[in-house]
Amino acid sequence: MTQKISKQEHAKMKNPIIQFFKFIYLSLKIMRIVAGGHGGTRP
């Protein structure tokens, strides 16, 4: 198998902090879409 990932990409994939932030960013985006789609719950 040939490596098609550059060293920078590989470092990004291995970096748990970047993965963590990506996960938070995605979940926040999903939550905003879900909340917006359902009108959200106003305090």
XYZ file of C-alpha atoms in Angstrom:
43
model
C 0.000 0.000 0.000
C 1.272 3.441 -0.875
C 1.186 6.316 1.575
C -1.022 9.059 0.162
C -0.999 11.115 3.359
C 1.540 13.900 3.758
C 3.541 14.171 6.960
C 1.554 17.212 8.070
C -1.748 15.417 7.526
C -0.424 12.416 9.435
C 0.624 14.625 12.342
C -2.827 16.203 12.367
C -4.490 12.800 12.470
C -2.263 11.674 15.318
C -2.746 14.865 17.331
C -5.475 14.169 19.924
C -5.949 17.865 20.723
C -6.849 18.698 17.122
C -9.162 15.672 17.012
C -10.765 16.864 20.251
C -11.378 20.373 18.916
C -12.707 18.981 15.653
C -15.122 16.809 17.615
C -16.344 19.747 19.728
C -16.695 21.956 16.646
C -18.740 19.325 14.823
C -20.986 18.577 17.804
C -21.588 22.309 18.330
C -22.524 22.683 14.674
C -24.912 19.730 14.885
C -26.452 21.037 18.113
C -26.987 24.475 16.553
C -28.661 22.913 13.511
C -30.860 20.702 15.683
C -31.747 23.537 18.063
C -32.414 25.916 15.190
C -34.525 23.356 13.339
C -36.740 22.821 16.376
C -36.870 26.461 17.443
C -34.617 25.745 20.410
C -35.571 25.949 24.070
C -35.713 29.518 25.306
C -34.787 30.149 28.975
